[in-house]
C-alpha cells in the first residue's frame, strides 16, 4: 500500500493535530542544522522562530512519563539544568509558528527532520536494526488508522521506499541528537548570535 502524506494529509479534523499542541503541552524539537536551513529561507533571526526558554513543569512531567524508548524520553534526556531544549516557537493557541491560517506549513520544504517523518518515529532494536513505529503523541493519525485497517505494524502500510527514507531521516535525527547532547555550550552561543 503506497501512502502519499503530502496529498492525503489535510488539516486534521482532530484537535490537536500534528502541528498544534493542546494546552501548549508539546513542542517540536529542532536541531541546529534544521534551524540554519530554516533561517536561510525565511531570512529572519533565530529568535523569531526558535524557543530556548525553560519548558513548563507540566511538559517536563509529561516527558518523564514517556516510554523510555520513544521520542519524549529522548527529549527529556536533552534538557539542560534549567529544563530548556531548542524547539520551534508556538503561537498562543499552541500552533507551530510556521502553521499558517490555511493549516499548511510555511517552511514545508525545509521543515525539521522530526516533522518529515511524523506521524512516525523509530526505535533501535537490540540487534541495531531500526524499527518504524507510530509517534508517541496522544493523538491517532487518521491516515494511519485508515491505511492500517487495524494493523499494529506500521511498516506494513508503507512502501519499501518510504521505509528507507524514514530510516535515513531517523539516522540524521540521531546524529543531530548526539551533537546536541555534546555541544550544549555551542548551542547557547548559537542562540545568542540570533
XYZ file of C-alpha atoms in Angstrom:
194
model
C 0.000 0.000 0.000
C 1.507 3.321 -1.077
C 0.860 6.286 1.168
C 1.443 9.826 -0.027
C 1.102 12.052 3.022
C 1.651 15.210 1.013
C -1.554 14.549 -0.931
C -3.611 12.695 1.678
C -2.762 14.666 4.797
C -5.165 17.572 5.002
C -5.693 19.680 8.056
C -6.757 17.084 10.530
C -10.287 17.401 11.834
C -8.955 16.304 15.210
C -7.859 18.953 17.631
C -4.962 18.940 18.220
C -3.258 17.664 15.115
C 0.423 17.232 14.416
C 1.262 20.955 14.360
C -0.960 22.089 17.240
C -0.197 21.273 20.840
C -3.192 21.263 23.157
C -2.574 23.408 26.244
C 0.895 24.125 24.800
C 1.966 20.801 26.284
C 4.083 19.577 23.376
C 6.815 21.054 21.242
C 8.766 20.423 18.062
C 12.455 19.775 18.662
C 14.667 21.425 16.080
C 18.306 20.623 15.517
C 20.929 23.222 14.696
C 21.214 22.096 11.068
C 17.451 22.371 10.561
C 17.418 25.779 12.283
C 20.164 27.101 9.998
C 18.317 25.874 6.905
C 15.049 27.473 8.021
C 16.805 30.770 8.814
C 18.230 30.894 5.293
C 14.818 30.614 3.673
C 12.795 32.886 5.968
C 15.587 35.465 6.329
C 14.787 36.252 9.968
C 16.795 35.946 13.172
C 16.681 32.740 15.183
C 14.715 34.429 17.955
C 11.798 34.835 15.524
C 11.163 31.098 15.314
C 13.266 29.351 17.984
C 12.458 28.968 21.653
C 15.112 28.147 24.235
C 13.203 29.143 27.349
C 12.562 26.632 30.148
C 9.752 24.174 29.447
C 6.650 24.375 31.588
C 6.655 22.000 34.532
C 3.646 20.089 33.135
C 5.554 19.492 29.893
C 8.611 18.212 31.770
C 6.353 15.929 33.817
C 4.735 14.602 30.627
C 8.211 13.801 29.267
C 9.070 11.968 32.483
C 6.069 9.694 31.953
C 7.057 8.686 28.400
C 8.100 5.222 27.326
C 11.936 5.198 27.627
C 12.361 4.078 24.015
C 10.318 6.879 22.453
C 10.921 10.493 21.480
C 9.609 12.084 24.671
C 12.185 10.258 26.778
C 14.929 11.266 24.337
C 13.931 14.906 24.638
C 13.870 14.633 28.438
C 17.491 13.475 28.323
C 18.394 16.579 26.301
C 17.016 19.140 28.739
C 19.639 21.323 30.325
C 19.688 22.106 34.053
C 17.067 24.817 33.505
C 14.697 22.459 31.592
C 15.499 24.087 28.258
C 15.632 22.473 24.837
C 15.865 24.039 21.397
C 12.435 23.964 19.771
C 10.191 25.797 17.356
C 8.120 28.555 18.868
C 4.398 28.078 19.205
C 1.669 30.686 18.990
C -0.590 31.406 21.967
C -3.110 28.813 20.751
C -0.439 26.073 20.663
C 0.024 26.186 16.876
C 3.511 25.880 15.434
C 4.982 29.244 14.445
C 5.018 28.045 10.827
C 1.469 26.669 10.655
C -0.450 29.221 8.614
C -4.159 30.066 8.735
C -4.837 27.544 5.954
C -3.403 24.725 8.074
C -0.258 24.440 5.944
C 3.396 24.658 6.871
C 5.147 27.806 5.645
C 8.530 26.030 5.652
C 7.338 22.635 4.399
C 10.300 22.065 2.065
C 12.745 22.761 4.930
C 10.715 21.542 7.887
C 12.705 19.889 10.685
C 13.556 16.207 10.315
C 11.174 15.221 13.115
C 8.367 16.810 11.083
C 9.441 14.963 7.929
C 8.884 11.551 9.486
C 5.817 12.458 11.548
C 3.419 10.675 12.329
C 6.136 8.030 12.581
C 9.105 7.576 14.876
C 11.660 4.796 15.043
C 13.489 2.800 17.645
C 16.765 0.924 17.563
C 16.319 -2.716 18.410
C 18.845 -4.802 20.341
C 20.288 -6.084 17.060
C 20.804 -2.433 15.907
C 18.002 -2.685 13.363
C 15.715 0.326 13.103
C 12.008 -0.341 13.551
C 9.429 2.234 12.444
C 6.576 2.823 14.858
C 3.799 5.352 15.380
C 4.918 8.539 17.077
C 4.320 8.681 20.830
C 1.851 11.551 20.829
C -1.610 11.273 22.283
C -3.465 11.647 19.028
C -4.039 8.927 16.471
C -3.302 9.844 12.882
C -6.441 9.218 10.780
C -4.320 8.300 7.745
C -2.508 5.557 9.652
C -5.745 4.281 11.135
C -7.463 4.174 7.731
C -4.491 2.730 5.834
C -3.547 0.323 8.589
C -7.020 -1.135 8.934
C -6.226 -2.295 12.464
C -2.627 -3.212 11.601
C -0.218 -2.702 14.506
C 2.999 -2.950 12.461
C 3.091 0.412 10.683
C 5.904 -0.740 8.391
C 3.327 -2.937 6.657
C 1.402 0.130 5.467
C 4.482 1.815 3.983
C 6.299 1.168 0.733
C 9.912 -0.044 0.830
C 10.996 3.361 -0.472
C 9.136 5.140 2.341
C 10.613 2.812 4.954
C 14.143 3.505 3.684
C 13.513 7.265 3.646
C 12.100 7.320 7.189
C 15.050 5.254 8.438
C 17.513 7.565 6.651
C 15.942 10.643 8.248
C 15.826 8.918 11.645
C 19.591 8.317 11.398
C 20.054 12.047 10.677
C 17.965 12.857 13.752
C 20.181 10.524 15.773
C 23.342 12.282 14.592
C 21.849 15.682 15.393
C 20.807 14.420 18.835
C 24.362 13.252 19.600
C 25.727 16.620 18.528
C 23.076 18.376 20.618
C 23.888 16.435 23.777
C 27.630 17.034 23.478
C 27.557 20.652 22.421
C 25.206 22.499 24.767
C 27.704 25.379 25.133
C 27.822 25.732 21.348
C 24.031 25.677 21.323
C 23.850 28.575 23.779
C 26.249 30.641 21.630
C 24.238 29.669 18.547
C 21.051 31.052 20.121
C 22.800 34.197 21.337
C 24.003 35.006 17.789
C 20.427 35.444 16.560
